Amino acid sequence: MLVNENGMEYIAEIHWYQCKNIGKVELKRKRIIKVIHEGSKQK
């Protein structure tokens, strides 16, 4: 049972870490799009 519980915790931690990274990537992507959009407005 101990191995199973630790395994579950480990998987949850990896999942949380991946979600956090995906969130950062999405924010960066949105910022880049916003910058490009702002740049096209100025022209």
Short mmCIF file of N, CA and C in Angstrom, two decimals:
data_model
loop_
_atom_site.label_atom_id
_atom_site.label_comp_id
_atom_site.label_asym_id
_atom_site.label_seq_id
_atom_site.Cartn_x
_atom_site.Cartn_y
_atom_site.Cartn_z
N MET A 1 0.83 -1.22 0.00
CA MET A 1 0.00 0.00 0.00
C MET A 1 0.86 1.26 0.00
N LEU A 2 1.96 1.24 0.74
CA LEU A 2 2.82 2.42 0.83
C LEU A 2 3.36 2.81 -0.54
N VAL A 3 3.82 1.81 -1.28
CA VAL A 3 4.37 2.09 -2.61
C VAL A 3 3.30 2.72 -3.49
N ASN A 4 2.08 2.18 -3.40
CA ASN A 4 0.96 2.67 -4.19
C ASN A 4 0.66 4.14 -3.85
N GLU A 5 0.59 4.46 -2.56
CA GLU A 5 0.30 5.83 -2.12
C GLU A 5 1.39 6.78 -2.60
N ASN A 6 2.63 6.41 -2.43
CA ASN A 6 3.74 7.25 -2.87
C ASN A 6 3.69 7.45 -4.38
N GLY A 7 3.36 6.38 -5.08
CA GLY A 7 3.25 6.46 -6.54
C GLY A 7 2.19 7.47 -6.94
N MET A 8 1.05 7.43 -6.26
CA MET A 8 -0.04 8.36 -6.56
C MET A 8 0.39 9.80 -6.30
N GLU A 9 1.04 10.04 -5.16
CA GLU A 9 1.51 11.38 -4.81
C GLU A 9 2.49 11.88 -5.85
N TYR A 10 3.38 11.00 -6.28
CA TYR A 10 4.41 11.34 -7.25
C TYR A 10 3.77 11.74 -8.59
N ILE A 11 2.78 10.97 -9.02
CA ILE A 11 2.08 11.26 -10.28
C ILE A 11 1.36 12.60 -10.18
N ALA A 12 0.70 12.85 -9.05
CA ALA A 12 -0.01 14.11 -8.85
C ALA A 12 0.96 15.28 -8.92
N GLU A 13 2.15 15.12 -8.33
CA GLU A 13 3.16 16.17 -8.31
C GLU A 13 3.64 16.47 -9.73
N ILE A 14 3.90 15.43 -10.51
CA ILE A 14 4.34 15.60 -11.90
C ILE A 14 3.24 16.32 -12.69
N HIS A 15 2.00 15.92 -12.49
CA HIS A 15 0.86 16.50 -13.19
C HIS A 15 0.76 17.99 -12.87
N TRP A 16 0.89 18.34 -11.58
CA TRP A 16 0.82 19.74 -11.15
C TRP A 16 1.95 20.53 -11.79
N TYR A 17 3.14 19.96 -11.81
CA TYR A 17 4.32 20.62 -12.39
C TYR A 17 4.10 20.88 -13.88
N GLN A 18 3.57 19.89 -14.58
CA GLN A 18 3.31 20.03 -16.02
C GLN A 18 2.26 21.11 -16.26
N CYS A 19 1.19 21.12 -15.46
CA CYS A 19 0.13 22.11 -15.61
C CYS A 19 0.68 23.51 -15.39
N LYS A 20 1.56 23.65 -14.40
CA LYS A 20 2.17 24.94 -14.08
C LYS A 20 2.99 25.41 -15.27
N ASN A 21 3.78 24.51 -15.86
CA ASN A 21 4.61 24.86 -17.01
C ASN A 21 3.75 25.22 -18.22
N ILE A 22 2.68 24.48 -18.45
CA ILE A 22 1.78 24.76 -19.57
C ILE A 22 1.17 26.15 -19.37
N GLY A 23 0.81 26.47 -18.13
CA GLY A 23 0.25 27.78 -17.82
C GLY A 23 1.23 28.89 -18.16
N LYS A 24 2.52 28.68 -17.83
CA LYS A 24 3.55 29.67 -18.14
C LYS A 24 3.69 29.85 -19.64
N VAL A 25 3.67 28.75 -20.38
CA VAL A 25 3.80 28.80 -21.84
C VAL A 25 2.63 29.58 -22.43
N GLU A 26 1.42 29.31 -21.94
CA GLU A 26 0.23 30.01 -22.43
C GLU A 26 0.34 31.50 -22.18
N LEU A 27 0.80 31.89 -20.99
CA LEU A 27 0.96 33.31 -20.66
C LEU A 27 1.96 33.97 -21.61
N LYS A 28 3.08 33.29 -21.84
CA LYS A 28 4.11 33.82 -22.75
C LYS A 28 3.53 34.00 -24.14
N ARG A 29 2.79 33.01 -24.60
CA ARG A 29 2.21 33.04 -25.94
C ARG A 29 1.25 34.23 -26.06
N LYS A 30 0.41 34.41 -25.04
CA LYS A 30 -0.55 35.52 -25.04
C LYS A 30 0.18 36.86 -25.06
N ARG A 31 1.26 36.97 -24.28
CA ARG A 31 2.04 38.20 -24.24
C ARG A 31 2.64 38.50 -25.60
N ILE A 32 3.19 37.48 -26.23
CA ILE A 32 3.82 37.65 -27.56
C ILE A 32 2.76 38.11 -28.56
N ILE A 33 1.59 37.48 -28.54
CA ILE A 33 0.50 37.85 -29.46
C ILE A 33 0.10 39.30 -29.20
N LYS A 34 0.01 39.67 -27.92
CA LYS A 34 -0.37 41.04 -27.56
C LYS A 34 0.67 42.03 -28.09
N VAL A 35 1.94 41.71 -27.93
CA VAL A 35 3.03 42.59 -28.41
C VAL A 35 2.93 42.75 -29.92
N ILE A 36 2.73 41.65 -30.63
CA ILE A 36 2.61 41.70 -32.10
C ILE A 36 1.40 42.55 -32.47
N HIS A 37 0.30 42.37 -31.75
CA HIS A 37 -0.94 43.12 -32.02
C HIS A 37 -0.72 44.61 -31.79
N GLU A 38 -0.07 44.95 -30.68
CA GLU A 38 0.22 46.36 -30.36
C GLU A 38 1.12 46.96 -31.44
N GLY A 39 2.10 46.19 -31.89
CA GLY A 39 3.03 46.65 -32.92
C GLY A 39 2.31 46.95 -34.23
N SER A 40 1.36 46.11 -34.60
CA SER A 40 0.62 46.31 -35.86
C SER A 40 -0.31 47.52 -35.76
N LYS A 41 -0.76 47.84 -34.55
CA LYS A 41 -1.63 49.02 -34.35
C LYS A 41 -0.84 50.31 -34.60
N GLN A 42 0.41 50.34 -34.15
CA GLN A 42 1.23 51.55 -34.25
C GLN A 42 1.57 51.90 -35.69
N LYS A 43 1.63 50.91 -36.56
CA LYS A 43 2.05 51.16 -37.96
C LYS A 43 1.03 51.98 -38.73
#
